[in-house]
Amino acid sequence: MGRKIAYQDDQDKKFCQIELDNGERILISVAQSGVKIFKLFFGIIPIKTIYQADLKTAVDLFMETEEWGRPILLDKIVTRLIDCPSIDDVLERLRSSF
C-alpha cells in the first residue's frame, strides 16, 4: 500500500503526493479548472502529466454519491489510487473507471 508524503486540502491548495509501493511518486492536484495527476522526478519535480480531466468529469468519475457539505474530491481520488503498486497500475485503474 502506498503512503501519503504531503497533503493539503484548503481553500487555496488541494493536492496530495503519494509514494507508491515501488517507490514511484505521483502528485494529485485539484483546482477549479480540473484534476491533474503528475509523475514526479526525485519526488519533487513534476515531469509528466499522466491524467487530466475537467472538474465535472473528475467529480462524475470519483464521487459515488452526493455527500453533505463540500465535496471531498481529493480524498476520493487518493482512496482510489493509494493502493496501486505502480504508475502503470494507476493508469490502468483510471482507464478501467471510464
PDB file of N, CA and C in Angstrom:
ATOM      1  N   MET A   1       0.843  -1.180   0.000  1.00  0.00           N
ATOM      2  CA  MET A   1       0.000   0.000   0.000  1.00  0.00           C
ATOM      3  C   MET A   1       0.886   1.240   0.000  1.00  0.00           C
ATOM      4  N   GLY A   2       0.530   2.209  -0.823  1.00  0.00           N
ATOM      5  CA  GLY A   2       1.275   3.450  -0.887  1.00  0.00           C
ATOM      6  C   GLY A   2       1.090   4.267   0.377  1.00  0.00           C
ATOM      7  N   ARG A   3       1.792   5.399   0.420  1.00  0.00           N
ATOM      8  CA  ARG A   3       1.642   6.265   1.589  1.00  0.00           C
ATOM      9  C   ARG A   3       1.637   7.723   1.153  1.00  0.00           C
ATOM     10  N   LYS A   4       0.911   8.531   1.917  1.00  0.00           N
ATOM     11  CA  LYS A   4       0.869   9.961   1.658  1.00  0.00           C
ATOM     12  C   LYS A   4       2.174  10.589   2.129  1.00  0.00           C
ATOM     13  N   ILE A   5       2.793  11.363   1.255  1.00  0.00           N
ATOM     14  CA  ILE A   5       4.010  12.089   1.589  1.00  0.00           C
ATOM     15  C   ILE A   5       3.669  13.522   2.000  1.00  0.00           C
ATOM     16  N   ALA A   6       2.778  14.147   1.256  1.00  0.00           N
ATOM     17  CA  ALA A   6       2.335  15.514   1.546  1.00  0.00           C
ATOM     18  C   ALA A   6       0.855  15.600   1.201  1.00  0.00           C
ATOM     19  N   TYR A   7       0.124  16.391   1.988  1.00  0.00           N
ATOM     20  CA  TYR A   7      -1.313  16.524   1.778  1.00  0.00           C
ATOM     21  C   TYR A   7      -1.738  17.916   2.214  1.00  0.00           C
ATOM     22  N   GLN A   8      -2.519  18.575   1.376  1.00  0.00           N
ATOM     23  CA  GLN A   8      -3.109  19.858   1.750  1.00  0.00           C
ATOM     24  C   GLN A   8      -4.445  19.981   1.047  1.00  0.00           C
ATOM     25  N   ASP A   9      -5.477  20.286   1.818  1.00  0.00           N
ATOM     26  CA  ASP A   9      -6.818  20.468   1.263  1.00  0.00           C
ATOM     27  C   ASP A   9      -7.457  21.657   1.954  1.00  0.00           C
ATOM     28  N   ASP A  10      -7.165  22.842   1.442  1.00  0.00           N
ATOM     29  CA  ASP A  10      -7.785  24.046   1.973  1.00  0.00           C
ATOM     30  C   ASP A  10      -8.279  24.903   0.817  1.00  0.00           C
ATOM     31  N   GLN A  11      -8.703  26.104   1.137  1.00  0.00           N
ATOM     32  CA  GLN A  11      -9.291  26.985   0.126  1.00  0.00           C
ATOM     33  C   GLN A  11      -8.348  27.262  -1.038  1.00  0.00           C
ATOM     34  N   ASP A  12      -7.056  27.439  -0.747  1.00  0.00           N
ATOM     35  CA  ASP A  12      -6.094  27.838  -1.773  1.00  0.00           C
ATOM     36  C   ASP A  12      -5.447  26.680  -2.503  1.00  0.00           C
ATOM     37  N   LYS A  13      -5.141  25.603  -1.775  1.00  0.00           N
ATOM     38  CA  LYS A  13      -4.397  24.494  -2.378  1.00  0.00           C
ATOM     39  C   LYS A  13      -5.037  23.164  -2.030  1.00  0.00           C
ATOM     40  N   LYS A  14      -5.150  22.327  -3.041  1.00  0.00           N
ATOM     41  CA  LYS A  14      -5.663  20.974  -2.854  1.00  0.00           C
ATOM     42  C   LYS A  14      -4.738  20.025  -3.612  1.00  0.00           C
ATOM     43  N   PHE A  15      -3.925  19.299  -2.866  1.00  0.00           N
ATOM     44  CA  PHE A  15      -3.009  18.366  -3.513  1.00  0.00           C
ATOM     45  C   PHE A  15      -2.625  17.265  -2.544  1.00  0.00           C
ATOM     46  N   CYS A  16      -2.145  16.170  -3.109  1.00  0.00           N
ATOM     47  CA  CYS A  16      -1.604  15.078  -2.319  1.00  0.00           C
ATOM     48  C   CYS A  16      -0.479  14.425  -3.117  1.00  0.00           C
ATOM     49  N   GLN A  17       0.631  14.204  -2.436  1.00  0.00           N
ATOM     50  CA  GLN A  17       1.736  13.475  -3.041  1.00  0.00           C
ATOM     51  C   GLN A  17       1.737  12.076  -2.428  1.00  0.00           C
ATOM     52  N   ILE A  18       1.790  11.070  -3.278  1.00  0.00           N
ATOM     53  CA  ILE A  18       1.749   9.676  -2.829  1.00  0.00           C
ATOM     54  C   ILE A  18       3.001   8.952  -3.308  1.00  0.00           C
ATOM     55  N   GLU A  19       3.615   8.200  -2.409  1.00  0.00           N
ATOM     56  CA  GLU A  19       4.686   7.291  -2.785  1.00  0.00           C
ATOM     57  C   GLU A  19       4.070   5.910  -2.942  1.00  0.00           C
ATOM     58  N   LEU A  20       4.168   5.367  -4.146  1.00  0.00           N
ATOM     59  CA  LEU A  20       3.604   4.050  -4.437  1.00  0.00           C
ATOM     60  C   LEU A  20       4.525   2.955  -3.920  1.00  0.00           C
ATOM     61  N   ASP A  21       4.038   1.716  -3.909  1.00  0.00           N
ATOM     62  CA  ASP A  21       4.810   0.589  -3.374  1.00  0.00           C
ATOM     63  C   ASP A  21       6.195   0.446  -3.997  1.00  0.00           C
ATOM     64  N   ASN A  22       6.303   0.711  -5.288  1.00  0.00           N
ATOM     65  CA  ASN A  22       7.592   0.521  -5.961  1.00  0.00           C
ATOM     66  C   ASN A  22       8.516   1.731  -5.840  1.00  0.00           C
ATOM     67  N   GLY A  23       8.114   2.752  -5.068  1.00  0.00           N
ATOM     68  CA  GLY A  23       8.947   3.932  -4.864  1.00  0.00           C
ATOM     69  C   GLY A  23       8.625   5.100  -5.772  1.00  0.00           C
ATOM     70  N   GLU A  24       7.850   4.860  -6.836  1.00  0.00           N
ATOM     71  CA  GLU A  24       7.447   5.965  -7.712  1.00  0.00           C
ATOM     72  C   GLU A  24       6.533   6.901  -6.925  1.00  0.00           C
ATOM     73  N   ARG A  25       6.569   8.176  -7.306  1.00  0.00           N
ATOM     74  CA  ARG A  25       5.719   9.158  -6.643  1.00  0.00           C
ATOM     75  C   ARG A  25       4.834   9.864  -7.656  1.00  0.00           C
ATOM     76  N   ILE A  26       3.607  10.138  -7.215  1.00  0.00           N
ATOM     77  CA  ILE A  26       2.667  10.909  -8.019  1.00  0.00           C
ATOM     78  C   ILE A  26       2.166  12.088  -7.199  1.00  0.00           C
ATOM     79  N   LEU A  27       1.745  13.124  -7.908  1.00  0.00           N
ATOM     80  CA  LEU A  27       1.144  14.298  -7.289  1.00  0.00           C
ATOM     81  C   LEU A  27      -0.248  14.459  -7.870  1.00  0.00           C
ATOM     82  N   ILE A  28      -1.247  14.493  -7.000  1.00  0.00           N
ATOM     83  CA  ILE A  28      -2.636  14.710  -7.400  1.00  0.00           C
ATOM     84  C   ILE A  28      -2.966  16.153  -7.066  1.00  0.00           C
ATOM     85  N   SER A  29      -3.392  16.915  -8.050  1.00  0.00           N
ATOM     86  CA  SER A  29      -3.708  18.327  -7.864  1.00  0.00           C
ATOM     87  C   SER A  29      -5.155  18.577  -8.293  1.00  0.00           C
ATOM     88  N   VAL A  30      -5.921  19.221  -7.413  1.00  0.00           N
ATOM     89  CA  VAL A  30      -7.316  19.548  -7.705  1.00  0.00           C
ATOM     90  C   VAL A  30      -7.452  21.066  -7.683  1.00  0.00           C
ATOM     91  N   ALA A  31      -7.986  21.619  -8.773  1.00  0.00           N
ATOM     92  CA  ALA A  31      -8.197  23.061  -8.886  1.00  0.00           C
ATOM     93  C   ALA A  31      -9.561  23.304  -9.526  1.00  0.00           C
ATOM     94  N   GLN A  32      -9.963  24.551  -9.601  1.00  0.00           N
ATOM     95  CA  GLN A  32     -11.242  24.869 -10.231  1.00  0.00           C
ATOM     96  C   GLN A  32     -11.264  24.464 -11.692  1.00  0.00           C
ATOM     97  N   SER A  33     -10.100  24.442 -12.311  1.00  0.00           N
ATOM     98  CA  SER A  33     -10.029  24.073 -13.721  1.00  0.00           C
ATOM     99  C   SER A  33     -10.082  22.562 -13.937  1.00  0.00           C
ATOM    100  N   GLY A  34      -9.821  21.785 -12.890  1.00  0.00           N
ATOM    101  CA  GLY A  34      -9.891  20.339 -13.032  1.00  0.00           C
ATOM    102  C   GLY A  34      -8.884  19.607 -12.175  1.00  0.00           C
ATOM    103  N   VAL A  35      -8.647  18.360 -12.537  1.00  0.00           N
ATOM    104  CA  VAL A  35      -7.753  17.481 -11.799  1.00  0.00           C
ATOM    105  C   VAL A  35      -6.597  17.092 -12.699  1.00  0.00           C
ATOM    106  N   LYS A  36      -5.388  17.110 -12.131  1.00  0.00           N
ATOM    107  CA  LYS A  36      -4.209  16.623 -12.841  1.00  0.00           C
ATOM    108  C   LYS A  36      -3.448  15.690 -11.910  1.00  0.00           C
ATOM    109  N   ILE A  37      -2.907  14.627 -12.499  1.00  0.00           N
ATOM    110  CA  ILE A  37      -2.041  13.724 -11.768  1.00  0.00           C
ATOM    111  C   ILE A  37      -0.716  13.684 -12.514  1.00  0.00           C
ATOM    112  N   PHE A  38       0.356  13.956 -11.777  1.00  0.00           N
ATOM    113  CA  PHE A  38       1.689  14.041 -12.351  1.00  0.00           C
ATOM    114  C   PHE A  38       2.584  12.917 -11.839  1.00  0.00           C
ATOM    115  N   LYS A  39       3.486  12.465 -12.685  1.00  0.00           N
ATOM    116  CA  LYS A  39       4.596  11.627 -12.258  1.00  0.00           C
ATOM    117  C   LYS A  39       5.682  12.573 -11.769  1.00  0.00           C
ATOM    118  N   LEU A  40       6.303  12.241 -10.625  1.00  0.00           N
ATOM    119  CA  LEU A  40       7.322  13.104 -10.047  1.00  0.00           C
ATOM    120  C   LEU A  40       8.709  12.512 -10.221  1.00  0.00           C
ATOM    121  N   PHE A  41       9.675  13.374 -10.465  1.00  0.00           N
ATOM    122  CA  PHE A  41      11.084  13.014 -10.584  1.00  0.00           C
ATOM    123  C   PHE A  41      11.770  13.436  -9.289  1.00  0.00           C
ATOM    124  N   PHE A  42      12.524  12.541  -8.691  1.00  0.00           N
ATOM    125  CA  PHE A  42      13.152  12.784  -7.395  1.00  0.00           C
ATOM    126  C   PHE A  42      12.133  13.172  -6.327  1.00  0.00           C
ATOM    127  N   GLY A  43      10.891  12.794  -6.522  1.00  0.00           N
ATOM    128  CA  GLY A  43       9.865  13.047  -5.527  1.00  0.00           C
ATOM    129  C   GLY A  43       9.396  14.474  -5.415  1.00  0.00           C
ATOM    130  N   ILE A  44       9.911  15.379  -6.259  1.00  0.00           N
ATOM    131  CA  ILE A  44       9.508  16.779  -6.117  1.00  0.00           C
ATOM    132  C   ILE A  44       9.226  17.498  -7.436  1.00  0.00           C
ATOM    133  N   ILE A  45       9.754  17.009  -8.535  1.00  0.00           N
ATOM    134  CA  ILE A  45       9.642  17.718  -9.809  1.00  0.00           C
ATOM    135  C   ILE A  45       8.637  17.010 -10.713  1.00  0.00           C
ATOM    136  N   PRO A  46       7.496  17.666 -11.018  1.00  0.00           N
ATOM    137  CA  PRO A  46       6.540  17.058 -11.952  1.00  0.00           C
ATOM    138  C   PRO A  46       7.158  16.968 -13.345  1.00  0.00           C
ATOM    139  N   ILE A  47       7.260  15.750 -13.878  1.00  0.00           N
ATOM    140  CA  ILE A  47       7.890  15.600 -15.195  1.00  0.00           C
ATOM    141  C   ILE A  47       6.912  15.160 -16.275  1.00  0.00           C
ATOM    142  N   LYS A  48       5.764  14.636 -15.871  1.00  0.00           N
ATOM    143  CA  LYS A  48       4.831  14.147 -16.874  1.00  0.00           C
ATOM    144  C   LYS A  48       3.421  14.153 -16.295  1.00  0.00           C
ATOM    145  N   THR A  49       2.467  14.689 -17.066  1.00  0.00           N
ATOM    146  CA  THR A  49       1.064  14.598 -16.682  1.00  0.00           C
ATOM    147  C   THR A  49       0.569  13.235 -17.127  1.00  0.00           C
ATOM    148  N   ILE A  50       0.123  12.417 -16.161  1.00  0.00           N
ATOM    149  CA  ILE A  50      -0.361  11.085 -16.523  1.00  0.00           C
ATOM    150  C   ILE A  50      -1.884  11.019 -16.596  1.00  0.00           C
ATOM    151  N   TYR A  51      -2.560  12.043 -16.053  1.00  0.00           N
ATOM    152  CA  TYR A  51      -4.024  12.091 -16.118  1.00  0.00           C
ATOM    153  C   TYR A  51      -4.457  13.538 -15.986  1.00  0.00           C
ATOM    154  N   GLN A  52      -5.477  13.901 -16.758  1.00  0.00           N
ATOM    155  CA  GLN A  52      -6.028  15.246 -16.691  1.00  0.00           C
ATOM    156  C   GLN A  52      -7.509  15.178 -17.020  1.00  0.00           C
ATOM    157  N   ALA A  53      -8.336  15.872 -16.245  1.00  0.00           N
ATOM    158  CA  ALA A  53      -9.775  15.910 -16.509  1.00  0.00           C
ATOM    159  C   ALA A  53     -10.336  17.223 -15.990  1.00  0.00           C
ATOM    160  N   ASP A  54     -11.391  17.706 -16.655  1.00  0.00           N
ATOM    161  CA  ASP A  54     -12.060  18.888 -16.119  1.00  0.00           C
ATOM    162  C   ASP A  54     -12.775  18.481 -14.828  1.00  0.00           C
ATOM    163  N   LEU A  55     -13.184  19.464 -14.057  1.00  0.00           N
ATOM    164  CA  LEU A  55     -13.741  19.194 -12.735  1.00  0.00           C
ATOM    165  C   LEU A  55     -15.013  18.351 -12.796  1.00  0.00           C
ATOM    166  N   LYS A  56     -15.890  18.621 -13.738  1.00  0.00           N
ATOM    167  CA  LYS A  56     -17.136  17.851 -13.837  1.00  0.00           C
ATOM    168  C   LYS A  56     -16.860  16.386 -14.150  1.00  0.00           C
ATOM    169  N   THR A  57     -15.965  16.120 -15.071  1.00  0.00           N
ATOM    170  CA  THR A  57     -15.602  14.746 -15.410  1.00  0.00           C
ATOM    171  C   THR A  57     -15.008  14.029 -14.197  1.00  0.00           C
ATOM    172  N   ALA A  58     -14.127  14.699 -13.481  1.00  0.00           N
ATOM    173  CA  ALA A  58     -13.495  14.092 -12.303  1.00  0.00           C
ATOM    174  C   ALA A  58     -14.526  13.805 -11.220  1.00  0.00           C
ATOM    175  N   VAL A  59     -15.439  14.734 -10.982  1.00  0.00           N
ATOM    176  CA  VAL A  59     -16.486  14.503  -9.975  1.00  0.00           C
ATOM    177  C   VAL A  59     -17.346  13.314 -10.389  1.00  0.00           C
ATOM    178  N   ASP A  60     -17.733  13.246 -11.652  1.00  0.00           N
ATOM    179  CA  ASP A  60     -18.529  12.112 -12.136  1.00  0.00           C
ATOM    180  C   ASP A  60     -17.785  10.790 -11.985  1.00  0.00           C
ATOM    181  N   LEU A  61     -16.481  10.815 -12.189  1.00  0.00           N
ATOM    182  CA  LEU A  61     -15.676   9.605 -12.143  1.00  0.00           C
ATOM    183  C   LEU A  61     -15.402   9.136 -10.716  1.00  0.00           C
ATOM    184  N   PHE A  62     -15.088  10.048  -9.810  1.00  0.00           N
ATOM    185  CA  PHE A  62     -14.616   9.657  -8.482  1.00  0.00           C
ATOM    186  C   PHE A  62     -15.651   9.761  -7.372  1.00  0.00           C
ATOM    187  N   MET A  63     -16.634  10.621  -7.513  1.00  0.00           N
ATOM    188  CA  MET A  63     -17.624  10.792  -6.456  1.00  0.00           C
ATOM    189  C   MET A  63     -18.779   9.832  -6.705  1.00  0.00           C
ATOM    190  N   GLU A  64     -18.992   8.921  -5.774  1.00  0.00           N
ATOM    191  CA  GLU A  64     -20.008   7.888  -5.969  1.00  0.00           C
ATOM    192  C   GLU A  64     -21.417   8.383  -5.688  1.00  0.00           C
ATOM    193  N   THR A  65     -21.574   9.179  -4.651  1.00  0.00           N
ATOM    194  CA  THR A  65     -22.891   9.709  -4.298  1.00  0.00           C
ATOM    195  C   THR A  65     -22.740  11.162  -3.891  1.00  0.00           C
ATOM    196  N   GLU A  66     -23.850  11.849  -3.890  1.00  0.00           N
ATOM    197  CA  GLU A  66     -23.851  13.235  -3.415  1.00  0.00           C
ATOM    198  C   GLU A  66     -23.660  13.208  -1.904  1.00  0.00           C
ATOM    199  N   GLU A  67     -22.727  13.987  -1.418  1.00  0.00           N
ATOM    200  CA  GLU A  67     -22.428  13.995   0.008  1.00  0.00           C
ATOM    201  C   GLU A  67     -22.782  15.348   0.605  1.00  0.00           C
ATOM    202  N   TRP A  68     -23.063  15.339   1.885  1.00  0.00           N
ATOM    203  CA  TRP A  68     -23.365  16.574   2.592  1.00  0.00           C
ATOM    204  C   TRP A  68     -22.099  17.407   2.721  1.00  0.00           C
ATOM    205  N   GLY A  69     -22.266  18.709   2.716  1.00  0.00           N
ATOM    206  CA  GLY A  69     -21.113  19.598   2.861  1.00  0.00           C
ATOM    207  C   GLY A  69     -20.330  19.709   1.571  1.00  0.00           C
ATOM    208  N   ARG A  70     -19.123  20.217   1.691  1.00  0.00           N
ATOM    209  CA  ARG A  70     -18.312  20.412   0.495  1.00  0.00           C
ATOM    210  C   ARG A  70     -17.821  19.070  -0.036  1.00  0.00           C
ATOM    211  N   PRO A  71     -17.711  18.951  -1.327  1.00  0.00           N
ATOM    212  CA  PRO A  71     -17.199  17.702  -1.890  1.00  0.00           C
ATOM    213  C   PRO A  71     -15.767  17.434  -1.430  1.00  0.00           C
ATOM    214  N   ILE A  72     -15.443  16.217  -1.239  1.00  0.00           N
ATOM    215  CA  ILE A  72     -14.099  15.834  -0.824  1.00  0.00           C
ATOM    216  C   ILE A  72     -13.442  15.034  -1.954  1.00  0.00           C
ATOM    217  N   LEU A  73     -13.401  15.654  -3.111  1.00  0.00           N
ATOM    218  CA  LEU A  73     -12.898  15.005  -4.311  1.00  0.00           C
ATOM    219  C   LEU A  73     -11.468  14.508  -4.135  1.00  0.00           C
ATOM    220  N   LEU A  74     -10.598  15.323  -3.557  1.00  0.00           N
ATOM    221  CA  LEU A  74      -9.209  14.916  -3.374  1.00  0.00           C
ATOM    222  C   LEU A  74      -9.127  13.624  -2.565  1.00  0.00           C
ATOM    223  N   ASP A  75      -9.870  13.541  -1.475  1.00  0.00           N
ATOM    224  CA  ASP A  75      -9.853  12.335  -0.642  1.00  0.00           C
ATOM    225  C   ASP A  75     -10.345  11.112  -1.406  1.00  0.00           C
ATOM    226  N   LYS A  76     -11.354  11.289  -2.233  1.00  0.00           N
ATOM    227  CA  LYS A  76     -11.876  10.167  -3.029  1.00  0.00           C
ATOM    228  C   LYS A  76     -10.825   9.660  -4.024  1.00  0.00           C
ATOM    229  N   ILE A  77     -10.118  10.577  -4.666  1.00  0.00           N
ATOM    230  CA  ILE A  77      -9.086  10.182  -5.630  1.00  0.00           C
ATOM    231  C   ILE A  77      -7.952   9.457  -4.912  1.00  0.00           C
ATOM    232  N   VAL A  78      -7.509  10.008  -3.784  1.00  0.00           N
ATOM    233  CA  VAL A  78      -6.426   9.377  -3.015  1.00  0.00           C
ATOM    234  C   VAL A  78      -6.835   7.969  -2.597  1.00  0.00           C
ATOM    235  N   THR A  79      -8.033   7.819  -2.076  1.00  0.00           N
ATOM    236  CA  THR A  79      -8.511   6.498  -1.647  1.00  0.00           C
ATOM    237  C   THR A  79      -8.527   5.507  -2.794  1.00  0.00           C
ATOM    238  N   ARG A  80      -8.903   5.970  -3.980  1.00  0.00           N
ATOM    239  CA  ARG A  80      -8.992   5.095  -5.148  1.00  0.00           C
ATOM    240  C   ARG A  80      -7.616   4.655  -5.656  1.00  0.00           C
ATOM    241  N   LEU A  81      -6.580   5.499  -5.464  1.00  0.00           N
ATOM    242  CA  LEU A  81      -5.281   5.235  -6.081  1.00  0.00           C
ATOM    243  C   LEU A  81      -4.167   4.819  -5.127  1.00  0.00           C
ATOM    244  N   ILE A  82      -4.324   5.013  -3.840  1.00  0.00           N
ATOM    245  CA  ILE A  82      -3.208   4.818  -2.912  1.00  0.00           C
ATOM    246  C   ILE A  82      -2.735   3.372  -2.827  1.00  0.00           C
ATOM    247  N   ASP A  83      -3.585   2.426  -3.155  1.00  0.00           N
ATOM    248  CA  ASP A  83      -3.163   1.020  -3.075  1.00  0.00           C
ATOM    249  C   ASP A  83      -2.580   0.491  -4.388  1.00  0.00           C
ATOM    250  N   CYS A  84      -2.434   1.360  -5.393  1.00  0.00           N
ATOM    251  CA  CYS A  84      -1.803   0.945  -6.648  1.00  0.00           C
ATOM    252  C   CYS A  84      -0.296   0.788  -6.422  1.00  0.00           C
ATOM    253  N   PRO A  85       0.290  -0.336  -6.858  1.00  0.00           N
ATOM    254  CA  PRO A  85       1.714  -0.553  -6.623  1.00  0.00           C
ATOM    255  C   PRO A  85       2.646   0.265  -7.530  1.00  0.00           C
ATOM    256  N   SER A  86       2.143   0.757  -8.673  1.00  0.00           N
ATOM    257  CA  SER A  86       3.000   1.483  -9.607  1.00  0.00           C
ATOM    258  C   SER A  86       2.176   2.471 -10.431  1.00  0.00           C
ATOM    259  N   ILE A  87       2.859   3.332 -11.153  1.00  0.00           N
ATOM    260  CA  ILE A  87       2.164   4.276 -12.028  1.00  0.00           C
ATOM    261  C   ILE A  87       1.396   3.543 -13.120  1.00  0.00           C
ATOM    262  N   ASP A  88       1.953   2.468 -13.636  1.00  0.00           N
ATOM    263  CA  ASP A  88       1.223   1.680 -14.638  1.00  0.00           C
ATOM    264  C   ASP A  88      -0.109   1.198 -14.080  1.00  0.00           C
ATOM    265  N   ASP A  89      -0.122   0.782 -12.818  1.00  0.00           N
ATOM    266  CA  ASP A  89      -1.369   0.340 -12.187  1.00  0.00           C
ATOM    267  C   ASP A  89      -2.331   1.512 -11.964  1.00  0.00           C
ATOM    268  N   VAL A  90      -1.788   2.692 -11.641  1.00  0.00           N
ATOM    269  CA  VAL A  90      -2.623   3.890 -11.519  1.00  0.00           C
ATOM    270  C   VAL A  90      -3.313   4.162 -12.851  1.00  0.00           C
ATOM    271  N   LEU A  91      -2.553   4.125 -13.935  1.00  0.00           N
ATOM    272  CA  LEU A  91      -3.124   4.370 -15.262  1.00  0.00           C
ATOM    273  C   LEU A  91      -4.176   3.331 -15.621  1.00  0.00           C
ATOM    274  N   GLU A  92      -3.915   2.077 -15.304  1.00  0.00           N
ATOM    275  CA  GLU A  92      -4.884   1.010 -15.581  1.00  0.00           C
ATOM    276  C   GLU A  92      -6.172   1.225 -14.789  1.00  0.00           C
ATOM    277  N   ARG A  93      -6.039   1.604 -13.524  1.00  0.00           N
ATOM    278  CA  ARG A  93      -7.225   1.841 -12.707  1.00  0.00           C
ATOM    279  C   ARG A  93      -8.006   3.029 -13.247  1.00  0.00           C
ATOM    280  N   LEU A  94      -7.332   4.078 -13.669  1.00  0.00           N
ATOM    281  CA  LEU A  94      -8.030   5.224 -14.235  1.00  0.00           C
ATOM    282  C   LEU A  94      -8.724   4.858 -15.538  1.00  0.00           C
ATOM    283  N   ARG A  95      -8.060   4.078 -16.383  1.00  0.00           N
ATOM    284  CA  ARG A  95      -8.676   3.638 -17.655  1.00  0.00           C
ATOM    285  C   ARG A  95      -9.907   2.776 -17.415  1.00  0.00           C
ATOM    286  N   SER A  96      -9.839   1.907 -16.424  1.00  0.00           N
ATOM    287  CA  SER A  96     -10.961   0.996 -16.165  1.00  0.00           C
ATOM    288  C   SER A  96     -12.142   1.710 -15.514  1.00  0.00           C
ATOM    289  N   SER A  97     -11.926   2.947 -15.034  1.00  0.00           N
ATOM    290  CA  SER A  97     -13.002   3.704 -14.412  1.00  0.00           C
ATOM    291  C   SER A  97     -13.896   4.369 -15.435  1.00  0.00           C
ATOM    292  N   PHE A  98     -13.441   4.477 -16.673  1.00  0.00           N
ATOM    293  CA  PHE A  98     -14.236   5.195 -17.697  1.00  0.00           C
ATOM    294  C   PHE A  98     -15.369   4.377 -18.197  1.00  0.00           C
TER     295      PHE A  98
END
